[in-house]
mmCIF file of C-alpha atoms and ligand atoms in Angstrom:
data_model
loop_
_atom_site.group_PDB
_atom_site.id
_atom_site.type_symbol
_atom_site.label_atom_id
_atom_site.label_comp_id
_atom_site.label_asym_id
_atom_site.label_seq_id
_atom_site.Cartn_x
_atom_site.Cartn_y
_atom_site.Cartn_z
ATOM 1 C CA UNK A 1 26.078 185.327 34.777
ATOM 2 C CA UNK A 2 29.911 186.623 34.829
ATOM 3 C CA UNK A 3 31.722 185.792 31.781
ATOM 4 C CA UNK A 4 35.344 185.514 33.071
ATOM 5 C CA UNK A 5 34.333 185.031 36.240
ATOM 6 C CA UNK A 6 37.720 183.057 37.575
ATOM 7 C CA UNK A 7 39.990 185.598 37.928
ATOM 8 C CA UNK A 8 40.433 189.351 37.985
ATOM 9 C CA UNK A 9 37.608 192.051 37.658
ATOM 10 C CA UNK A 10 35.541 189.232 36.680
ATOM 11 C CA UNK A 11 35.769 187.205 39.851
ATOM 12 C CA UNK A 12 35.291 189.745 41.707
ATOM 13 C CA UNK A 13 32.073 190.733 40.190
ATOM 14 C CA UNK A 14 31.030 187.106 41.308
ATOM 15 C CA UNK A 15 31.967 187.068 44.518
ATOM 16 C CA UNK A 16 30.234 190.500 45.625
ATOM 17 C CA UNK A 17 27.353 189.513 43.674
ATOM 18 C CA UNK A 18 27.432 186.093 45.355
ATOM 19 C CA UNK A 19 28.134 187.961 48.886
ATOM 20 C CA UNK A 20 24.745 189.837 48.089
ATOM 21 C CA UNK A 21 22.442 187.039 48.155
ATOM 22 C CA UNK A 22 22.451 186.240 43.875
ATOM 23 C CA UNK A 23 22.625 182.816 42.381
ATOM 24 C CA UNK A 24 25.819 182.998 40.325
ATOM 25 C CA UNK A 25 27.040 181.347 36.932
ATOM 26 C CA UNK A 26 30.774 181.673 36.366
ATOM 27 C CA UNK A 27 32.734 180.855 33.313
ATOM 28 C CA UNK A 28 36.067 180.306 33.523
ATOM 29 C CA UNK A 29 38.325 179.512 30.211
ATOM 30 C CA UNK A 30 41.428 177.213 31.024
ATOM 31 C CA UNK A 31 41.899 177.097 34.978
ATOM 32 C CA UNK A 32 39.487 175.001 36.168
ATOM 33 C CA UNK A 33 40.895 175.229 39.444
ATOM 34 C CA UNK A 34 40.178 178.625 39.630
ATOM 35 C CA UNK A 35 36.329 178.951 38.966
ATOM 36 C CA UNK A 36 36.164 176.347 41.236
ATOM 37 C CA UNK A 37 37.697 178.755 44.041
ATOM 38 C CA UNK A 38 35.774 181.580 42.906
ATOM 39 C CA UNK A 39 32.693 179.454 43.830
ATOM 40 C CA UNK A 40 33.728 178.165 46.927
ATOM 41 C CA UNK A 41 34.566 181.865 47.582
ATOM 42 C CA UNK A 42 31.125 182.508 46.973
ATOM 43 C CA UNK A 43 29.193 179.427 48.746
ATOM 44 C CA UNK A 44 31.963 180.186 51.792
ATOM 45 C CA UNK A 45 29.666 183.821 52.188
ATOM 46 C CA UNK A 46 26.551 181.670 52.373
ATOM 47 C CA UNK A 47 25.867 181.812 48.517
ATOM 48 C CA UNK A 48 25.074 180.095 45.948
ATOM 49 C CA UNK A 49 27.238 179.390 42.547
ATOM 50 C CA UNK A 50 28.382 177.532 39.395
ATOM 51 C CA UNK A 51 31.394 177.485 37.502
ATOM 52 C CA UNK A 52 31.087 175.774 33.884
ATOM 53 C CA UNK A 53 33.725 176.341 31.184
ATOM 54 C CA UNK A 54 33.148 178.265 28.276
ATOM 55 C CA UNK A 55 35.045 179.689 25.643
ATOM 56 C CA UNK A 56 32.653 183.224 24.560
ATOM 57 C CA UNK A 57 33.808 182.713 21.251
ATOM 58 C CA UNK A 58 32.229 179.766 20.465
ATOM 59 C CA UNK A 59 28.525 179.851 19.852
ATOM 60 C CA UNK A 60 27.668 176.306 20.885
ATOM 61 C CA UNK A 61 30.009 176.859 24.192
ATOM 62 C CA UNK A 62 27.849 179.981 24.906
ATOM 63 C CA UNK A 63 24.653 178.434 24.075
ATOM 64 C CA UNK A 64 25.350 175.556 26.838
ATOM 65 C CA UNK A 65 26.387 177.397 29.414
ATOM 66 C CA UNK A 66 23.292 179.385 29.155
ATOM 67 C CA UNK A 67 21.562 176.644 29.200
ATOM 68 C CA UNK A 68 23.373 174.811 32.755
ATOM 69 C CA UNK A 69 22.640 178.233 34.062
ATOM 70 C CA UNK A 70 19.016 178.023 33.655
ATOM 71 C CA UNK A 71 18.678 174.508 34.716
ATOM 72 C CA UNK A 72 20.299 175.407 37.978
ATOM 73 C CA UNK A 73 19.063 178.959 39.001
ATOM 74 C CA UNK A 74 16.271 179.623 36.546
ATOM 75 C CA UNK A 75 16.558 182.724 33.681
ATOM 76 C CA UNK A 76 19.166 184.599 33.697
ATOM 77 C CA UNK A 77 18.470 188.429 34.942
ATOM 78 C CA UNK A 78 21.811 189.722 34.974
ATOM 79 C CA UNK A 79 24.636 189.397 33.087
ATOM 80 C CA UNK A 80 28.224 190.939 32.919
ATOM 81 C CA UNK A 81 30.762 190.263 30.053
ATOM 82 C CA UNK A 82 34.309 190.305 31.620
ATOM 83 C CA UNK A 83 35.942 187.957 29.365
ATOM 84 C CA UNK A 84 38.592 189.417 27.429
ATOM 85 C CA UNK A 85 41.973 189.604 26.077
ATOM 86 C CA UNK A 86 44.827 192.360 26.324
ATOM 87 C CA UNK A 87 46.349 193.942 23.030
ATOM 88 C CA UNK A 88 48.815 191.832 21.195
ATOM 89 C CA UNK A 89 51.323 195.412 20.854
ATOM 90 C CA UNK A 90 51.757 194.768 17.490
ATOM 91 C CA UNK A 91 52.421 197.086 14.816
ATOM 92 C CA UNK A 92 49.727 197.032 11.834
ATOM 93 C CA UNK A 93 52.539 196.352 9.386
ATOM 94 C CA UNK A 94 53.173 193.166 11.696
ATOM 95 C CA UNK A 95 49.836 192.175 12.743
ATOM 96 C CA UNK A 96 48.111 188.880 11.079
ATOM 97 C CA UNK A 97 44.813 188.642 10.194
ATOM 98 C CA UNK A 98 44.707 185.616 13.067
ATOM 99 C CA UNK A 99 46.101 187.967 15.616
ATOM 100 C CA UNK A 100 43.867 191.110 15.006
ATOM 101 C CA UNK A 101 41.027 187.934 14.828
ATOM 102 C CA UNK A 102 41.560 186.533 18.010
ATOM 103 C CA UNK A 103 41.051 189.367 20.155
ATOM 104 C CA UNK A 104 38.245 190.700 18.785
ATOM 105 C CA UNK A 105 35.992 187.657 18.321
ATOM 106 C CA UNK A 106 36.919 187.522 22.410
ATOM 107 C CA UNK A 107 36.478 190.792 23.054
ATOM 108 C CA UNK A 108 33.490 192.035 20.376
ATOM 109 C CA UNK A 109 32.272 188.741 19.152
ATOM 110 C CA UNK A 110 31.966 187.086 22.968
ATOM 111 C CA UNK A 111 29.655 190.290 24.440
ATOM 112 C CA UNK A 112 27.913 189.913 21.214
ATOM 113 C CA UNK A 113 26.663 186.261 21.641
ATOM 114 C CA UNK A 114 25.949 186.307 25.366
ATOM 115 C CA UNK A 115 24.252 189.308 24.959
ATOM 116 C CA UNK A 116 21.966 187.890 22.409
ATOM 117 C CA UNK A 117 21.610 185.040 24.477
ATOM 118 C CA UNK A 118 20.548 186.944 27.113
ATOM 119 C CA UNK A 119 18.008 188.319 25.351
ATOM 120 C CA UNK A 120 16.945 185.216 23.336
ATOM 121 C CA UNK A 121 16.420 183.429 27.552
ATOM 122 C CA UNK A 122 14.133 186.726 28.684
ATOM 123 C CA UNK A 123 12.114 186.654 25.919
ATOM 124 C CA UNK A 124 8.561 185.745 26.504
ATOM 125 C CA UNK A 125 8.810 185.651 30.185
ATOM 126 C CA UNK A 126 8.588 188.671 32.425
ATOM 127 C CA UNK A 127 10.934 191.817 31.274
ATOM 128 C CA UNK A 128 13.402 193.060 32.478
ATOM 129 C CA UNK A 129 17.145 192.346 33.101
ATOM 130 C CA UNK A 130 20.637 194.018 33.137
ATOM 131 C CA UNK A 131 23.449 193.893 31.470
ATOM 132 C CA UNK A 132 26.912 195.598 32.282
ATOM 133 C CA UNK A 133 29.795 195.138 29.345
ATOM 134 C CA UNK A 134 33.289 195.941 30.501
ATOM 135 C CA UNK A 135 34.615 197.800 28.314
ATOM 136 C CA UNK A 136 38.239 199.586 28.624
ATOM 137 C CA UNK A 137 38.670 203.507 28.230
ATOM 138 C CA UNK A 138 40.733 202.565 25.564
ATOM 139 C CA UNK A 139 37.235 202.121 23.463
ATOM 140 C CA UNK A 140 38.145 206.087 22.819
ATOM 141 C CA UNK A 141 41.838 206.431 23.997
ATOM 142 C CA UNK A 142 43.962 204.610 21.255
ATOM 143 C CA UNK A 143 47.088 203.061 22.081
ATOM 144 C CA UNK A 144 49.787 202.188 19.322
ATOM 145 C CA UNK A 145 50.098 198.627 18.826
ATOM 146 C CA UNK A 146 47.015 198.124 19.959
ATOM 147 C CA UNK A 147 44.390 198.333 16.725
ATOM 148 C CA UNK A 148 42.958 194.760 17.551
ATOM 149 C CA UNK A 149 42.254 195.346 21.415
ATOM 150 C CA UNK A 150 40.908 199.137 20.777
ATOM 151 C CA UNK A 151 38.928 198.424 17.740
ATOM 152 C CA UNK A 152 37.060 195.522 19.409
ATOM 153 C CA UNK A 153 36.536 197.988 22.582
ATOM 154 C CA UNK A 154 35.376 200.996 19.945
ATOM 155 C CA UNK A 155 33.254 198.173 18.816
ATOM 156 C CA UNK A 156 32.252 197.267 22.564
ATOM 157 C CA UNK A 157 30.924 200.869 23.433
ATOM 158 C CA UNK A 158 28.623 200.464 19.896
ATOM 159 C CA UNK A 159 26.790 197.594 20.505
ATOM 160 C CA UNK A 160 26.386 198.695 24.489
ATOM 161 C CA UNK A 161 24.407 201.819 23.274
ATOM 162 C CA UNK A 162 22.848 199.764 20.299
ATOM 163 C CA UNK A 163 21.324 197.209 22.918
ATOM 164 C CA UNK A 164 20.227 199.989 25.454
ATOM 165 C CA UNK A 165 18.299 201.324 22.679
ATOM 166 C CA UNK A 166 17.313 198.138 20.974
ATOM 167 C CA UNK A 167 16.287 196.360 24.554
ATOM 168 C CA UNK A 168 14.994 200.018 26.554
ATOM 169 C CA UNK A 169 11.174 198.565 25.452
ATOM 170 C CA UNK A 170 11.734 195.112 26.943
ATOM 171 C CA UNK A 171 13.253 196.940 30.256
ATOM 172 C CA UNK A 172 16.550 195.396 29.770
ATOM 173 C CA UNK A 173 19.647 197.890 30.863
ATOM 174 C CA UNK A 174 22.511 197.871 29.062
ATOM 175 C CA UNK A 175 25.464 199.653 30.505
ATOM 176 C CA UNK A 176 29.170 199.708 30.458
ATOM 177 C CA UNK A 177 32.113 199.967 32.892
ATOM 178 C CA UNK A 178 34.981 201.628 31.368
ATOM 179 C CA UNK A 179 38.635 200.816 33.669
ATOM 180 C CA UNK A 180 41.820 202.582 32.993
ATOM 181 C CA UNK A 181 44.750 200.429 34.497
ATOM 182 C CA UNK A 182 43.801 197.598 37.389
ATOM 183 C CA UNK A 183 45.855 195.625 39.186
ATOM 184 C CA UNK A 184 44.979 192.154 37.436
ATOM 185 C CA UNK A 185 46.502 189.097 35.411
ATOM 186 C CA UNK A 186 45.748 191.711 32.483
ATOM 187 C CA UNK A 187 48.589 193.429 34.134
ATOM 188 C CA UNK A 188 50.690 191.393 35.247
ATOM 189 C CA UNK A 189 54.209 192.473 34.286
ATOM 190 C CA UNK A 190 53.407 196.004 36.863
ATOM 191 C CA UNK A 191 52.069 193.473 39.517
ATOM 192 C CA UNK A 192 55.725 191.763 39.103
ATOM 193 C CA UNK A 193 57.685 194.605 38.856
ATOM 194 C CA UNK A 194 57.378 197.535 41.250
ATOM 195 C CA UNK A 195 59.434 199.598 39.015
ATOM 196 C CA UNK A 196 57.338 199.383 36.232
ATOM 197 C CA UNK A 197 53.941 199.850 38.477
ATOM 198 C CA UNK A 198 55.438 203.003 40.053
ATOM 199 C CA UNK A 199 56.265 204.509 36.310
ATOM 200 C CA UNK A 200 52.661 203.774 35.351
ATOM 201 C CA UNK A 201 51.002 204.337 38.392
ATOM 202 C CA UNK A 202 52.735 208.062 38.773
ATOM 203 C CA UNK A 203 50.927 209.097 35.249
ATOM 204 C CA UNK A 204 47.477 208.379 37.188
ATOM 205 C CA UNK A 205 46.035 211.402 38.498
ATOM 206 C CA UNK A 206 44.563 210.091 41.600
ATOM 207 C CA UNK A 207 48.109 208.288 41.897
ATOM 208 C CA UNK A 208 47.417 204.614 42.351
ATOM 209 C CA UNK A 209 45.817 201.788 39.631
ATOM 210 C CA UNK A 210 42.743 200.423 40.557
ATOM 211 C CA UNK A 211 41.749 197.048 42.067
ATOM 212 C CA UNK A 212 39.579 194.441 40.674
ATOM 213 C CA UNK A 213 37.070 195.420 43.336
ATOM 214 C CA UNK A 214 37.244 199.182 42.619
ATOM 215 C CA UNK A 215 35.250 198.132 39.354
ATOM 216 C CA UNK A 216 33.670 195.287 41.083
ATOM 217 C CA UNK A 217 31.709 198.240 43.374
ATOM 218 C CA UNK A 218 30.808 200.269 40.126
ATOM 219 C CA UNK A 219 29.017 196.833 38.428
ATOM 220 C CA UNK A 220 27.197 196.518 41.779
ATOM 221 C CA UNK A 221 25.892 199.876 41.506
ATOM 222 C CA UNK A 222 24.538 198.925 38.192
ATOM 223 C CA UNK A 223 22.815 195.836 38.446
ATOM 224 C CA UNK A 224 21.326 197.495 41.818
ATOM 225 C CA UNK A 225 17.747 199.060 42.092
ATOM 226 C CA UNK A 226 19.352 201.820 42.506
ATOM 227 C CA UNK A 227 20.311 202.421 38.907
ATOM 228 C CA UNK A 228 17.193 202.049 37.481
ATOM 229 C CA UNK A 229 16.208 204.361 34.673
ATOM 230 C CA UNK A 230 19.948 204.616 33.607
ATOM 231 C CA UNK A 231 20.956 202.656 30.212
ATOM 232 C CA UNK A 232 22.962 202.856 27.519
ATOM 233 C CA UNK A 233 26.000 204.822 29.932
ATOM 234 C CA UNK A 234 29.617 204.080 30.317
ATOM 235 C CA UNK A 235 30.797 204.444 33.397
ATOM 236 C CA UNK A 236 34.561 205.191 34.037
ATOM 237 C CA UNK A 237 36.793 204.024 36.375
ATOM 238 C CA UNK A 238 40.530 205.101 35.924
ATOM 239 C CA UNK A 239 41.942 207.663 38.733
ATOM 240 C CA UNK A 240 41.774 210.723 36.303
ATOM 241 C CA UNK A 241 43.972 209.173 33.718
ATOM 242 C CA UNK A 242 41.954 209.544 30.659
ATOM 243 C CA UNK A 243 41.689 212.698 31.246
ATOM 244 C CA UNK A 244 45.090 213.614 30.870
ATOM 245 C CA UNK A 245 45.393 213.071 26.925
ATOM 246 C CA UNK A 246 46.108 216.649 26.178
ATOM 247 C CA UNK A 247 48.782 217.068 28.679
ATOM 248 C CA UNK A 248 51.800 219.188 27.943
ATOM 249 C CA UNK A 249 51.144 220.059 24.682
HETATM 250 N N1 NAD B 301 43.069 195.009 33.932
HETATM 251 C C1 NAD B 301 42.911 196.163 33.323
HETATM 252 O O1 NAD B 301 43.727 197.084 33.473
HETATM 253 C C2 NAD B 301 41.720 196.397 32.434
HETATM 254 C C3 NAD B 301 41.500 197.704 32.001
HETATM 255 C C4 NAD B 301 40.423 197.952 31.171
HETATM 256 C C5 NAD B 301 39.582 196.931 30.797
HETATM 257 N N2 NAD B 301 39.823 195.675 31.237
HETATM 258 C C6 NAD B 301 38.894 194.635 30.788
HETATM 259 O O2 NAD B 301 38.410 193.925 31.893
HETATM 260 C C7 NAD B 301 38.037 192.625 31.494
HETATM 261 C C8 NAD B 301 38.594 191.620 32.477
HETATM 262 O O3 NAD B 301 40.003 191.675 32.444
HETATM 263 P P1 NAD B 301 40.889 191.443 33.752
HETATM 264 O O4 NAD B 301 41.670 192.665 33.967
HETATM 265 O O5 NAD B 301 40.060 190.905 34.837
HETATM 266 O O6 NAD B 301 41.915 190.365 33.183
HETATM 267 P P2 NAD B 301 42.055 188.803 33.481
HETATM 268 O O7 NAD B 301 43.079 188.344 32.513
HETATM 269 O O8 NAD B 301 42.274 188.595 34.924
HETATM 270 O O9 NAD B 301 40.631 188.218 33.106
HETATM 271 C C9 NAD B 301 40.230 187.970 31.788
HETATM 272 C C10 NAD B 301 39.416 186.714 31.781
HETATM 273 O O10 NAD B 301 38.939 186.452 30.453
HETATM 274 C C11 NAD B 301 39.049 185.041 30.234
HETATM 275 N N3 NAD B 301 39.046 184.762 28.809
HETATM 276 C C12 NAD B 301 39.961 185.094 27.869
HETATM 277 N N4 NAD B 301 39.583 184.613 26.662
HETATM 278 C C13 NAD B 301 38.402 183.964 26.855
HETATM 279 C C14 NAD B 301 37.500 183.267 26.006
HETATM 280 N N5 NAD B 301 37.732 183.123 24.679
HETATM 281 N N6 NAD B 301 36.385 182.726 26.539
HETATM 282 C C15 NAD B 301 36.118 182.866 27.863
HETATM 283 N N7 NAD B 301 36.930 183.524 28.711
HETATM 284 C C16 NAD B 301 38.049 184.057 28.206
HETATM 285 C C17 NAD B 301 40.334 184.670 30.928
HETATM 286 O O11 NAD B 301 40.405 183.288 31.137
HETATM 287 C C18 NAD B 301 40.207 185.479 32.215
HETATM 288 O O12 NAD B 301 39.442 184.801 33.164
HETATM 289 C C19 NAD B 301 38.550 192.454 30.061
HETATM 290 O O13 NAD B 301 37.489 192.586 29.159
HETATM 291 C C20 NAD B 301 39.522 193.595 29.899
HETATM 292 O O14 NAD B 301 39.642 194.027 28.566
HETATM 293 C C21 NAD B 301 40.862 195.376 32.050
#
């Protein structure tokens, strides 16, 4: 299951774990036309996929798409929250309540209800499952203007490590992915302007952003056999650059 699964870091999650042989759910939110590419992306590699729409903020939405998932591929092993929105920029003195709201019943309130989905389909069958949140690495480096997007990531990084603990006896992993800046719709006013992309990209140590698929590769890793035995990690993906907070002072 890849919650925002048509476009960005979230479709490419699907399509390499579609490449790799797994029976993927997709949701996508308002373009229709694009989870339907992402799954004939997928079924062109010789998999298998589903795109249903599904707003994570919505407990009913969330509920059924759980549901059209099992019907078609049986429970639901693996799941990676991708769904999200971007910081409004606002000032606190400016923000409203709806604003600071909206992003982080997408962003907090979305991973929460799929997760406990998740873990509401596993239960009683056989253990065992993983789940990779992805989470930003501004869940620790603040931004100003952005108190609704880094609040609901602070909150993100909590309930990953709450759930690795909370699941670790049911064998369910719980991990996160933490980007700095990639190249997505998330981003798209550096994808437009090259100006802009250069000024951003030269404050990233190893001197490029990162691609959807750069984080793609890191999820792989930990849904794969590979990383069993690790929960309840964040794993970050951003060139060097949040590591450069304490630069120059
Ligand atoms: N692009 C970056 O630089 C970057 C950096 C750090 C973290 N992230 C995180 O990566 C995740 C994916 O972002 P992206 O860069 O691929 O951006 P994106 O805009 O391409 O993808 C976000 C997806 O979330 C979907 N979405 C938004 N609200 C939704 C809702 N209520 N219900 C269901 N789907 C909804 C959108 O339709 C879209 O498919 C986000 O959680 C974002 O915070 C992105």
């Amino acid at each position: 299951m890849v919650t925002g699964g048509e476009s960005g870091i979230g479709r490419a999650c699907a399509v390499a774990l579609g490449r790799s042989g797994n029976a993927v759910a997709l949701t996508y939110f308002a373009d229709e036309a694009a989870g339907a590419s992402a799954v004939s992306e997928i079924e062109a590699a010789g998999g298998r996929a589903l795109a249903r729409q599904a707003d994570v903020t919505d407990e009913r939405a969330v509920e059924a798409l759980f549901a059209a998932a099992e019907d078609s591929f049986g429970p639901v092993r693996a799941l990676v929250n991708s769904a999200g929105l971007n910081m409004t920029g606002t000032p606190i003195e400016a923000m409203s309540l709806a604003q600071f709201d909206r992003i982080i019943r997408t962003d907090l309130y979305g991973p929460f209800l799929t997760c406990r989905r998740f873990a509401r389909g596993l239960a009683g069958g056989a253990d065992g499952g993983r789940i990779v949140n992805i989470s930003s690495i501004h869940e620790r480096a603040p931004r100003a203007g952005g108190v609704d997007y880094d609040s609901a990531k602070g909150g993100l990084a909590q309930l990953t490590t709450t759930l690795a603990l909370e699941l670790a006896p049911r064998r369910i992993a719980v991990n996160a992915v933490s980007p700095g800046m990639i190249l997505t719709p998330m981003n798209q006013s550096a994808l437009d302007d090259a100006a802009e992309r250069a000024c951003k990209e030269a404050a990233i140590p190893w001197g490029r952003a990162g691609t959807a698929e750069d984080v793609a590769q890191a999820v792989m890793f930990l849904l794969s056999p590979a990383a069993d035995y690790i929960t309840g990690a964040t794993l970050t993906i951003d060139g060097g650059l949040s590591l450069t907070v304490a630069m120059g002072a």
